Amino acid sequence: MWVERIELSDFRCFFGTRKIEFSTDRDKNVTLIHAENGVGKTTILNAMLWCFYGMTTTKFERRDDLLNHDAVRAGRNAAYVEVCFEHNGSRYRARRYAPPSARFAIMRLDRGHSEQLANPDTFINTVIPKSMASHFLFDGEHAEVFLGEENRHEIRSAVQDILGCTLVKTAIKDLEEVGNLYRKQMPKRGGSNVEALSEQIERLGEKISRSRDTATNLKDEVINVQQQIADIDEQLRNSTAAKELQARREDAEKALRRAREREMSAKNDTVKWLGDNARFLVSTKLTSQTFDHLEMQETKGRIPSPYNEEFVKDLLELEKCICGAPLHSGSDAHRQVASLLKKAANHTLRSRLNAIRAIMGQLKDKRERAPGELEAAYRREAEARAEVARLEPLLIEISEKLAGINFDEIGERERRRNQLRGEEGEKQQKIWNAERDARDAEVEKLNKERELERQVQGDAEAQIFIKRYNLCQMLRGRLERELTEDETSARGVLSASINKILAQTGRKDFRLKMSAEYGVSLVNDAGTQLPKSGGENQLLGLAFTAALVQFAKQREKAEGFRLLKGTVAPLILDSPFGQLDESYRTTVAQHAPEMAAQVILMVSGSQASGGVLEALRGRVGKEFVMVRYNRSDRGGRPLEIRQHRGRDFETALFNAEFDGTVIEEVA
């Protein structure tokens, strides 16, 4: 989808009819819109969303107050937004009116002719699914809210939206409700015991949900605690009195993590060794007895000789021995050679015997090497455990030294850090308990379901409901597993994409870490969580938005019945540089044109300062200035003039005939 034009008529701050022609140049793919705060940048962003879907972003205030107030004063009673766009080689014009009915229509434009589509809502959802649309709109003023540690639910929703999970999530919910309905009908046909089992299954299902919710909420709390610890670490890292000790601690923590990883790896190697090699430990007697048996049978002539029967038959057929002597049929020599067939081995038998000898040889060889491999695994585990034992007291010693520094609140910070570590440990234990309770309840629920099925085994009518219930459970479980797999894959793709963007734009050496529960944090190469400044939060929000857009494009041709296909759409960036410093702004501006095929960038004068405009200059295809007209007098307000491409634009005019925003194109 490429957006060609937006037209706003008496919509919010736009009095009369105002238009913006967007750049559709593949090389100069950026449309740059200059606007000061309160002039209408956010209105442009929301106008497109409202035109297509009749909705706005959550931060768009007075969302039902859409008709321009001066238009009302002039006697007009309707506003509209019209968007012209190209999709799959065809051109369309979408228009939505307000108030009162927000009537929506889409026309297909073809060589001067137009045709109204019968189902405009259905069509626009095939162009950009409604669940995906809001992720193509970046509101820089609220990006840090979206990426706060406590808002990982929004991050998960965003990933699911771009995956097109709406139908799957609805199906999972419906299957659960329908399955429960079938099960609840069972007591009417099975007696008191069946009714009791059904109630127990119901309670266990509720317990599973509660336990999972508890674990989820605790994980949010853990992320917040970890962020507080990261903030304290940053303060200690920047303190002259604590800097050296904090550096030693971070090195020790890094070494401790590696030692624990080595210890766990060695333990896993031991378990794997037992699974792979236990049979070799008991193979000594088996191997010896097998070889002795084969040798004895060969000695007794019960095992065929090394020559094979095909060779003997060839000699008899040729009537000539390998020494040249004749083997005429009926002769003593012929009878003696023919008698060898009784002990000769055929090809199949020889292959089996050779395979047995090879297996026995492997068992003997593995048995001789196995103890050494186990000993090496034990040695690696012992070395790692010794390293852990050395580092843990060292960390305690460093912490005690930091707590004892009576300067610049360092000791108090360290004591608070230790308190937070304790809280983190307690919460992690509670998470483990909640997840264990959920697992135990799932096992018990499954057993109750099996018992319920046995109770109604002789009731043909009840069996119908059991089969339906089991079918719903099976389908729901399958969809949940497949959705989990899809989300895992998506997280990997998005994390790689975000880290690539951060590597190109970030000042610090950090990378994004996204947990299975969608907790987002920044970590260094040692895996230590870092605090995020407002600017880094906004940078992370931009990177996340760009990654979602790119992922949606990758999935444009996706196949399968579960998920909706991805889409290609313009990326609208409202105030993307608000909390970035000058260096970050320039770097992000250089990268912005690569975020999507078509980029609409709205900035204020302060956000476009420094090297931003220079970085964008070669990629801007269209450029506009939004000017605010006011009925009131200027009074003591200063003159606001912005210069773009050599022209002066007064951004706020007074003593005008109306209150509203006018859009002027920069030549």
PDB file of N, CA and C in Angstrom, residues 136-218:
ATOM      1  N   PHE A 136       1.765   0.960  12.678  1.00  0.00           N
ATOM      2  CA  PHE A 136       2.428   1.741  11.645  1.00  0.00           C
ATOM      3  C   PHE A 136       2.412   3.228  12.011  1.00  0.00           C
ATOM      4  N   LEU A 137       1.918   3.549  13.192  1.00  0.00           N
ATOM      5  CA  LEU A 137       1.833   4.922  13.665  1.00  0.00           C
ATOM      6  C   LEU A 137       2.691   5.047  14.918  1.00  0.00           C
ATOM      7  N   PHE A 138       3.739   5.847  14.853  1.00  0.00           N
ATOM      8  CA  PHE A 138       4.649   5.978  15.994  1.00  0.00           C
ATOM      9  C   PHE A 138       4.454   7.340  16.635  1.00  0.00           C
ATOM     10  N   ASP A 139       4.016   7.338  17.878  1.00  0.00           N
ATOM     11  CA  ASP A 139       3.826   8.558  18.645  1.00  0.00           C
ATOM     12  C   ASP A 139       5.014   8.703  19.590  1.00  0.00           C
ATOM     13  N   GLY A 140       5.987   9.531  19.202  1.00  0.00           N
ATOM     14  CA  GLY A 140       7.221   9.653  19.968  1.00  0.00           C
ATOM     15  C   GLY A 140       7.027  10.147  21.378  1.00  0.00           C
ATOM     16  N   GLU A 141       5.962  10.906  21.612  1.00  0.00           N
ATOM     17  CA  GLU A 141       5.745  11.443  22.950  1.00  0.00           C
ATOM     18  C   GLU A 141       5.345  10.370  23.950  1.00  0.00           C
ATOM     19  N   HIS A 142       4.882   9.216  23.445  1.00  0.00           N
ATOM     20  CA  HIS A 142       4.406   8.164  24.351  1.00  0.00           C
ATOM     21  C   HIS A 142       5.136   6.836  24.141  1.00  0.00           C
ATOM     22  N   ALA A 143       6.241   6.866  23.392  1.00  0.00           N
ATOM     23  CA  ALA A 143       6.956   5.619  23.110  1.00  0.00           C
ATOM     24  C   ALA A 143       7.512   4.992  24.369  1.00  0.00           C
ATOM     25  N   GLU A 144       8.015   5.830  25.304  1.00  0.00           N
ATOM     26  CA  GLU A 144       8.616   5.273  26.512  1.00  0.00           C
ATOM     27  C   GLU A 144       7.582   4.599  27.390  1.00  0.00           C
ATOM     28  N   VAL A 145       6.320   5.025  27.301  1.00  0.00           N
ATOM     29  CA  VAL A 145       5.256   4.380  28.073  1.00  0.00           C
ATOM     30  C   VAL A 145       5.025   2.974  27.534  1.00  0.00           C
ATOM     31  N   PHE A 146       5.010   2.862  26.224  1.00  0.00           N
ATOM     32  CA  PHE A 146       4.771   1.564  25.601  1.00  0.00           C
ATOM     33  C   PHE A 146       5.855   0.560  25.973  1.00  0.00           C
ATOM     34  N   LEU A 147       7.102   1.023  26.096  1.00  0.00           N
ATOM     35  CA  LEU A 147       8.201   0.108  26.338  1.00  0.00           C
ATOM     36  C   LEU A 147       8.643   0.066  27.798  1.00  0.00           C
ATOM     37  N   GLY A 148       7.832   0.560  28.708  1.00  0.00           N
ATOM     38  CA  GLY A 148       8.149   0.413  30.119  1.00  0.00           C
ATOM     39  C   GLY A 148       8.101  -1.048  30.523  1.00  0.00           C
ATOM     40  N   GLU A 149       8.902  -1.427  31.544  1.00  0.00           N
ATOM     41  CA  GLU A 149       8.991  -2.832  31.930  1.00  0.00           C
ATOM     42  C   GLU A 149       7.645  -3.428  32.327  1.00  0.00           C
ATOM     43  N   GLU A 150       6.760  -2.567  32.883  1.00  0.00           N
ATOM     44  CA  GLU A 150       5.483  -3.081  33.344  1.00  0.00           C
ATOM     45  C   GLU A 150       4.483  -3.248  32.210  1.00  0.00           C
ATOM     46  N   ASN A 151       4.855  -2.890  30.982  1.00  0.00           N
ATOM     47  CA  ASN A 151       3.907  -2.906  29.871  1.00  0.00           C
ATOM     48  C   ASN A 151       4.226  -3.983  28.841  1.00  0.00           C
ATOM     49  N   ARG A 152       4.764  -5.096  29.304  1.00  0.00           N
ATOM     50  CA  ARG A 152       5.098  -6.141  28.344  1.00  0.00           C
ATOM     51  C   ARG A 152       3.862  -6.778  27.722  1.00  0.00           C
ATOM     52  N   HIS A 153       2.695  -6.583  28.344  1.00  0.00           N
ATOM     53  CA  HIS A 153       1.467  -7.111  27.751  1.00  0.00           C
ATOM     54  C   HIS A 153       1.179  -6.403  26.431  1.00  0.00           C
ATOM     55  N   GLU A 154       1.459  -5.077  26.380  1.00  0.00           N
ATOM     56  CA  GLU A 154       1.281  -4.350  25.132  1.00  0.00           C
ATOM     57  C   GLU A 154       2.263  -4.831  24.066  1.00  0.00           C
ATOM     58  N   ILE A 155       3.475  -5.178  24.491  1.00  0.00           N
ATOM     59  CA  ILE A 155       4.474  -5.675  23.547  1.00  0.00           C
ATOM     60  C   ILE A 155       4.024  -7.011  22.976  1.00  0.00           C
ATOM     61  N   ARG A 156       3.514  -7.880  23.839  1.00  0.00           N
ATOM     62  CA  ARG A 156       3.024  -9.169  23.351  1.00  0.00           C
ATOM     63  C   ARG A 156       1.857  -8.962  22.392  1.00  0.00           C
ATOM     64  N   SER A 157       0.954  -8.052  22.719  1.00  0.00           N
ATOM     65  CA  SER A 157      -0.177  -7.776  21.830  1.00  0.00           C
ATOM     66  C   SER A 157       0.307  -7.279  20.477  1.00  0.00           C
ATOM     67  N   ALA A 158       1.350  -6.415  20.498  1.00  0.00           N
ATOM     68  CA  ALA A 158       1.890  -5.893  19.244  1.00  0.00           C
ATOM     69  C   ALA A 158       2.447  -7.015  18.383  1.00  0.00           C
ATOM     70  N   VAL A 159       3.204  -7.930  18.997  1.00  0.00           N
ATOM     71  CA  VAL A 159       3.775  -9.054  18.245  1.00  0.00           C
ATOM     72  C   VAL A 159       2.662  -9.944  17.694  1.00  0.00           C
ATOM     73  N   GLN A 160       1.649 -10.209  18.517  1.00  0.00           N
ATOM     74  CA  GLN A 160       0.536 -11.042  18.063  1.00  0.00           C
ATOM     75  C   GLN A 160      -0.252 -10.359  16.944  1.00  0.00           C
ATOM     76  N   ASP A 161      -0.394  -9.026  17.055  1.00  0.00           N
ATOM     77  CA  ASP A 161      -1.097  -8.293  16.000  1.00  0.00           C
ATOM     78  C   ASP A 161      -0.386  -8.433  14.665  1.00  0.00           C
ATOM     79  N   ILE A 162       0.932  -8.223  14.667  1.00  0.00           N
ATOM     80  CA  ILE A 162       1.694  -8.302  13.424  1.00  0.00           C
ATOM     81  C   ILE A 162       1.721  -9.737  12.907  1.00  0.00           C
ATOM     82  N   LEU A 163       1.657 -10.718  13.810  1.00  0.00           N
ATOM     83  CA  LEU A 163       1.565 -12.119  13.388  1.00  0.00           C
ATOM     84  C   LEU A 163       0.191 -12.446  12.804  1.00  0.00           C
ATOM     85  N   GLY A 164      -0.791 -11.613  13.091  1.00  0.00           N
ATOM     86  CA  GLY A 164      -2.146 -11.901  12.621  1.00  0.00           C
ATOM     87  C   GLY A 164      -2.811 -12.992  13.433  1.00  0.00           C
ATOM     88  N   CYS A 165      -2.674 -12.907  14.776  1.00  0.00           N
ATOM     89  CA  CYS A 165      -3.162 -13.964  15.660  1.00  0.00           C
ATOM     90  C   CYS A 165      -4.627 -13.819  16.050  1.00  0.00           C
ATOM     91  N   THR A 166      -5.297 -12.806  15.558  1.00  0.00           N
ATOM     92  CA  THR A 166      -6.646 -12.506  16.041  1.00  0.00           C
ATOM     93  C   THR A 166      -7.569 -13.707  15.947  1.00  0.00           C
ATOM     94  N   LEU A 167      -7.593 -14.350  14.796  1.00  0.00           N
ATOM     95  CA  LEU A 167      -8.500 -15.483  14.598  1.00  0.00           C
ATOM     96  C   LEU A 167      -8.133 -16.661  15.502  1.00  0.00           C
ATOM     97  N   VAL A 168      -6.824 -16.903  15.639  1.00  0.00           N
ATOM     98  CA  VAL A 168      -6.379 -18.022  16.472  1.00  0.00           C
ATOM     99  C   VAL A 168      -6.754 -17.788  17.932  1.00  0.00           C
ATOM    100  N   LYS A 169      -6.511 -16.571  18.440  1.00  0.00           N
ATOM    101  CA  LYS A 169      -6.838 -16.262  19.830  1.00  0.00           C
ATOM    102  C   LYS A 169      -8.340 -16.390  20.082  1.00  0.00           C
ATOM    103  N   THR A 170      -9.138 -15.925  19.113  1.00  0.00           N
ATOM    104  CA  THR A 170     -10.588 -16.055  19.240  1.00  0.00           C
ATOM    105  C   THR A 170     -11.001 -17.517  19.241  1.00  0.00           C
ATOM    106  N   ALA A 171     -10.385 -18.302  18.354  1.00  0.00           N
ATOM    107  CA  ALA A 171     -10.713 -19.727  18.267  1.00  0.00           C
ATOM    108  C   ALA A 171     -10.359 -20.459  19.555  1.00  0.00           C
ATOM    109  N   ILE A 172      -9.199 -20.135  20.144  1.00  0.00           N
ATOM    110  CA  ILE A 172      -8.784 -20.773  21.402  1.00  0.00           C
ATOM    111  C   ILE A 172      -9.789 -20.480  22.503  1.00  0.00           C
ATOM    112  N   LYS A 173     -10.193 -19.221  22.602  1.00  0.00           N
ATOM    113  CA  LYS A 173     -11.163 -18.830  23.627  1.00  0.00           C
ATOM    114  C   LYS A 173     -12.504 -19.518  23.409  1.00  0.00           C
ATOM    115  N   ASP A 174     -12.959 -19.548  22.144  1.00  0.00           N
ATOM    116  CA  ASP A 174     -14.249 -20.170  21.840  1.00  0.00           C
ATOM    117  C   ASP A 174     -14.225 -21.669  22.113  1.00  0.00           C
ATOM    118  N   LEU A 175     -13.123 -22.332  21.750  1.00  0.00           N
ATOM    119  CA  LEU A 175     -13.020 -23.774  21.981  1.00  0.00           C
ATOM    120  C   LEU A 175     -13.051 -24.096  23.472  1.00  0.00           C
ATOM    121  N   GLU A 176     -12.409 -23.249  24.279  1.00  0.00           N
ATOM    122  CA  GLU A 176     -12.434 -23.469  25.728  1.00  0.00           C
ATOM    123  C   GLU A 176     -13.853 -23.335  26.275  1.00  0.00           C
ATOM    124  N   GLU A 177     -14.568 -22.309  25.827  1.00  0.00           N
ATOM    125  CA  GLU A 177     -15.932 -22.086  26.311  1.00  0.00           C
ATOM    126  C   GLU A 177     -16.868 -23.199  25.850  1.00  0.00           C
ATOM    127  N   VAL A 178     -16.751 -23.593  24.580  1.00  0.00           N
ATOM    128  CA  VAL A 178     -17.621 -24.648  24.054  1.00  0.00           C
ATOM    129  C   VAL A 178     -17.321 -25.972  24.748  1.00  0.00           C
ATOM    130  N   GLY A 179     -16.018 -26.270  24.951  1.00  0.00           N
ATOM    131  CA  GLY A 179     -15.643 -27.508  25.629  1.00  0.00           C
ATOM    132  C   GLY A 179     -16.199 -27.563  27.038  1.00  0.00           C
ATOM    133  N   ASN A 180     -16.097 -26.447  27.762  1.00  0.00           N
ATOM    134  CA  ASN A 180     -16.646 -26.399  29.122  1.00  0.00           C
ATOM    135  C   ASN A 180     -18.159 -26.569  29.122  1.00  0.00           C
ATOM    136  N   LEU A 181     -18.804 -26.048  28.109  1.00  0.00           N
ATOM    137  CA  LEU A 181     -20.253 -26.197  27.995  1.00  0.00           C
ATOM    138  C   LEU A 181     -20.637 -27.667  27.834  1.00  0.00           C
ATOM    139  N   TYR A 182     -19.911 -28.373  26.982  1.00  0.00           N
ATOM    140  CA  TYR A 182     -20.177 -29.806  26.805  1.00  0.00           C
ATOM    141  C   TYR A 182     -19.953 -30.567  28.111  1.00  0.00           C
ATOM    142  N   ARG A 183     -18.844 -30.220  28.809  1.00  0.00           N
ATOM    143  CA  ARG A 183     -18.550 -30.935  30.050  1.00  0.00           C
ATOM    144  C   ARG A 183     -19.607 -30.652  31.114  1.00  0.00           C
ATOM    145  N   LYS A 184     -20.058 -29.413  31.204  1.00  0.00           N
ATOM    146  CA  LYS A 184     -21.046 -29.056  32.221  1.00  0.00           C
ATOM    147  C   LYS A 184     -22.390 -29.743  31.987  1.00  0.00           C
ATOM    148  N   GLN A 185     -22.628 -30.188  30.774  1.00  0.00           N
ATOM    149  CA  GLN A 185     -23.878 -30.893  30.497  1.00  0.00           C
ATOM    150  C   GLN A 185     -23.826 -32.348  30.960  1.00  0.00           C
ATOM    151  N   MET A 186     -22.627 -32.816  31.324  1.00  0.00           N
ATOM    152  CA  MET A 186     -22.469 -34.210  31.724  1.00  0.00           C
ATOM    153  C   MET A 186     -23.232 -34.587  32.995  1.00  0.00           C
ATOM    154  N   PRO A 187     -23.250 -33.779  34.052  1.00  0.00           N
ATOM    155  CA  PRO A 187     -23.948 -34.200  35.288  1.00  0.00           C
ATOM    156  C   PRO A 187     -25.402 -34.556  35.074  1.00  0.00           C
ATOM    157  N   LYS A 188     -26.049 -33.989  34.110  1.00  0.00           N
ATOM    158  CA  LYS A 188     -27.460 -34.270  33.865  1.00  0.00           C
ATOM    159  C   LYS A 188     -27.675 -35.711  33.411  1.00  0.00           C
ATOM    160  N   ARG A 189     -26.594 -36.364  33.004  1.00  0.00           N
ATOM    161  CA  ARG A 189     -26.750 -37.716  32.459  1.00  0.00           C
ATOM    162  C   ARG A 189     -25.874 -38.743  33.179  1.00  0.00           C
ATOM    163  N   GLY A 190     -25.204 -38.343  34.268  1.00  0.00           N
ATOM    164  CA  GLY A 190     -24.263 -39.291  34.839  1.00  0.00           C
ATOM    165  C   GLY A 190     -24.329 -39.493  36.326  1.00  0.00           C
ATOM    166  N   GLY A 191     -25.171 -38.820  37.058  1.00  0.00           N
ATOM    167  CA  GLY A 191     -25.271 -39.035  38.490  1.00  0.00           C
ATOM    168  C   GLY A 191     -24.369 -38.127  39.289  1.00  0.00           C
ATOM    169  N   SER A 192     -24.411 -38.298  40.622  1.00  0.00           N
ATOM    170  CA  SER A 192     -23.725 -37.396  41.541  1.00  0.00           C
ATOM    171  C   SER A 192     -22.207 -37.471  41.417  1.00  0.00           C
ATOM    172  N   ASN A 193     -21.646 -38.671  41.193  1.00  0.00           N
ATOM    173  CA  ASN A 193     -20.195 -38.809  41.093  1.00  0.00           C
ATOM    174  C   ASN A 193     -19.651 -38.056  39.885  1.00  0.00           C
ATOM    175  N   VAL A 194     -20.379 -38.168  38.787  1.00  0.00           N
ATOM    176  CA  VAL A 194     -19.978 -37.452  37.572  1.00  0.00           C
ATOM    177  C   VAL A 194     -20.076 -35.949  37.797  1.00  0.00           C
ATOM    178  N   GLU A 195     -21.134 -35.538  38.489  1.00  0.00           N
ATOM    179  CA  GLU A 195     -21.312 -34.113  38.762  1.00  0.00           C
ATOM    180  C   GLU A 195     -20.176 -33.589  39.640  1.00  0.00           C
ATOM    181  N   ALA A 196     -19.770 -34.377  40.633  1.00  0.00           N
ATOM    182  CA  ALA A 196     -18.671 -33.972  41.508  1.00  0.00           C
ATOM    183  C   ALA A 196     -17.364 -33.847  40.730  1.00  0.00           C
ATOM    184  N   LEU A 197     -17.111 -34.814  39.830  1.00  0.00           N
ATOM    185  CA  LEU A 197     -15.901 -34.751  39.000  1.00  0.00           C
ATOM    186  C   LEU A 197     -15.896 -33.506  38.121  1.00  0.00           C
ATOM    187  N   SER A 198     -17.052 -33.203  37.548  1.00  0.00           N
ATOM    188  CA  SER A 198     -17.157 -32.029  36.692  1.00  0.00           C
ATOM    189  C   SER A 198     -16.861 -30.749  37.470  1.00  0.00           C
ATOM    190  N   GLU A 199     -17.355 -30.668  38.702  1.00  0.00           N
ATOM    191  CA  GLU A 199     -17.093 -29.491  39.528  1.00  0.00           C
ATOM    192  C   GLU A 199     -15.614 -29.390  39.894  1.00  0.00           C
ATOM    193  N   GLN A 200     -14.996 -30.545  40.154  1.00  0.00           N
ATOM    194  CA  GLN A 200     -13.567 -30.546  40.472  1.00  0.00           C
ATOM    195  C   GLN A 200     -12.738 -30.083  39.274  1.00  0.00           C
ATOM    196  N   ILE A 201     -13.112 -30.541  38.090  1.00  0.00           N
ATOM    197  CA  ILE A 201     -12.420 -30.111  36.869  1.00  0.00           C
ATOM    198  C   ILE A 201     -12.561 -28.600  36.689  1.00  0.00           C
ATOM    199  N   GLU A 202     -13.769 -28.095  36.971  1.00  0.00           N
ATOM    200  CA  GLU A 202     -14.015 -26.649  36.867  1.00  0.00           C
ATOM    201  C   GLU A 202     -13.103 -25.874  37.818  1.00  0.00           C
ATOM    202  N   ARG A 203     -13.011 -26.337  39.061  1.00  0.00           N
ATOM    203  CA  ARG A 203     -12.177 -25.649  40.053  1.00  0.00           C
ATOM    204  C   ARG A 203     -10.698 -25.732  39.694  1.00  0.00           C
ATOM    205  N   LEU A 204     -10.280 -26.883  39.173  1.00  0.00           N
ATOM    206  CA  LEU A 204      -8.877 -27.026  38.778  1.00  0.00           C
ATOM    207  C   LEU A 204      -8.538 -26.091  37.618  1.00  0.00           C
ATOM    208  N   GLY A 205      -9.467 -25.942  36.681  1.00  0.00           N
ATOM    209  CA  GLY A 205      -9.253 -25.001  35.586  1.00  0.00           C
ATOM    210  C   GLY A 205      -9.085 -23.582  36.095  1.00  0.00           C
ATOM    211  N   GLU A 206      -9.906 -23.205  37.087  1.00  0.00           N
ATOM    212  CA  GLU A 206      -9.800 -21.869  37.681  1.00  0.00           C
ATOM    213  C   GLU A 206      -8.465 -21.721  38.425  1.00  0.00           C
ATOM    214  N   LYS A 207      -8.020 -22.792  39.092  1.00  0.00           N
ATOM    215  CA  LYS A 207      -6.751 -22.745  39.810  1.00  0.00           C
ATOM    216  C   LYS A 207      -5.583 -22.568  38.840  1.00  0.00           C
ATOM    217  N   ILE A 208      -5.644 -23.252  37.710  1.00  0.00           N
ATOM    218  CA  ILE A 208      -4.593 -23.112  36.691  1.00  0.00           C
ATOM    219  C   ILE A 208      -4.510 -21.664  36.222  1.00  0.00           C
ATOM    220  N   SER A 209      -5.660 -21.069  35.940  1.00  0.00           N
ATOM    221  CA  SER A 209      -5.688 -19.671  35.479  1.00  0.00           C
ATOM    222  C   SER A 209      -5.137 -18.732  36.541  1.00  0.00           C
ATOM    223  N   ARG A 210      -5.553 -18.940  37.807  1.00  0.00           N
ATOM    224  CA  ARG A 210      -5.066 -18.076  38.889  1.00  0.00           C
ATOM    225  C   ARG A 210      -3.559 -18.206  39.058  1.00  0.00           C
ATOM    226  N   SER A 211      -3.057 -19.424  39.016  1.00  0.00           N
ATOM    227  CA  SER A 211      -1.623 -19.646  39.204  1.00  0.00           C
ATOM    228  C   SER A 211      -0.820 -19.007  38.079  1.00  0.00           C
ATOM    229  N   ARG A 212      -1.319 -19.148  36.862  1.00  0.00           N
ATOM    230  CA  ARG A 212      -0.623 -18.531  35.735  1.00  0.00           C
ATOM    231  C   ARG A 212      -0.646 -17.012  35.841  1.00  0.00           C
ATOM    232  N   ASP A 213      -1.785 -16.448  36.248  1.00  0.00           N
ATOM    233  CA  ASP A 213      -1.877 -14.990  36.421  1.00  0.00           C
ATOM    234  C   ASP A 213      -0.926 -14.517  37.514  1.00  0.00           C
ATOM    235  N   THR A 214      -0.851 -15.298  38.601  1.00  0.00           N
ATOM    236  CA  THR A 214       0.060 -14.940  39.691  1.00  0.00           C
ATOM    237  C   THR A 214       1.505 -14.922  39.205  1.00  0.00           C
ATOM    238  N   ALA A 215       1.886 -15.957  38.446  1.00  0.00           N
ATOM    239  CA  ALA A 215       3.256 -16.021  37.919  1.00  0.00           C
ATOM    240  C   ALA A 215       3.532 -14.848  36.983  1.00  0.00           C
ATOM    241  N   THR A 216       2.556 -14.518  36.144  1.00  0.00           N
ATOM    242  CA  THR A 216       2.722 -13.409  35.201  1.00  0.00           C
ATOM    243  C   THR A 216       2.914 -12.093  35.937  1.00  0.00           C
ATOM    244  N   ASN A 217       2.080 -11.832  36.949  1.00  0.00           N
ATOM    245  CA  ASN A 217       2.194 -10.586  37.711  1.00  0.00           C
ATOM    246  C   ASN A 217       3.520 -10.510  38.461  1.00  0.00           C
ATOM    247  N   LEU A 218       3.955 -11.636  39.003  1.00  0.00           N
ATOM    248  CA  LEU A 218       5.231 -11.655  39.717  1.00  0.00           C
ATOM    249  C   LEU A 218       6.399 -11.402  38.773  1.00  0.00           C
TER     250      LEU A 218
END
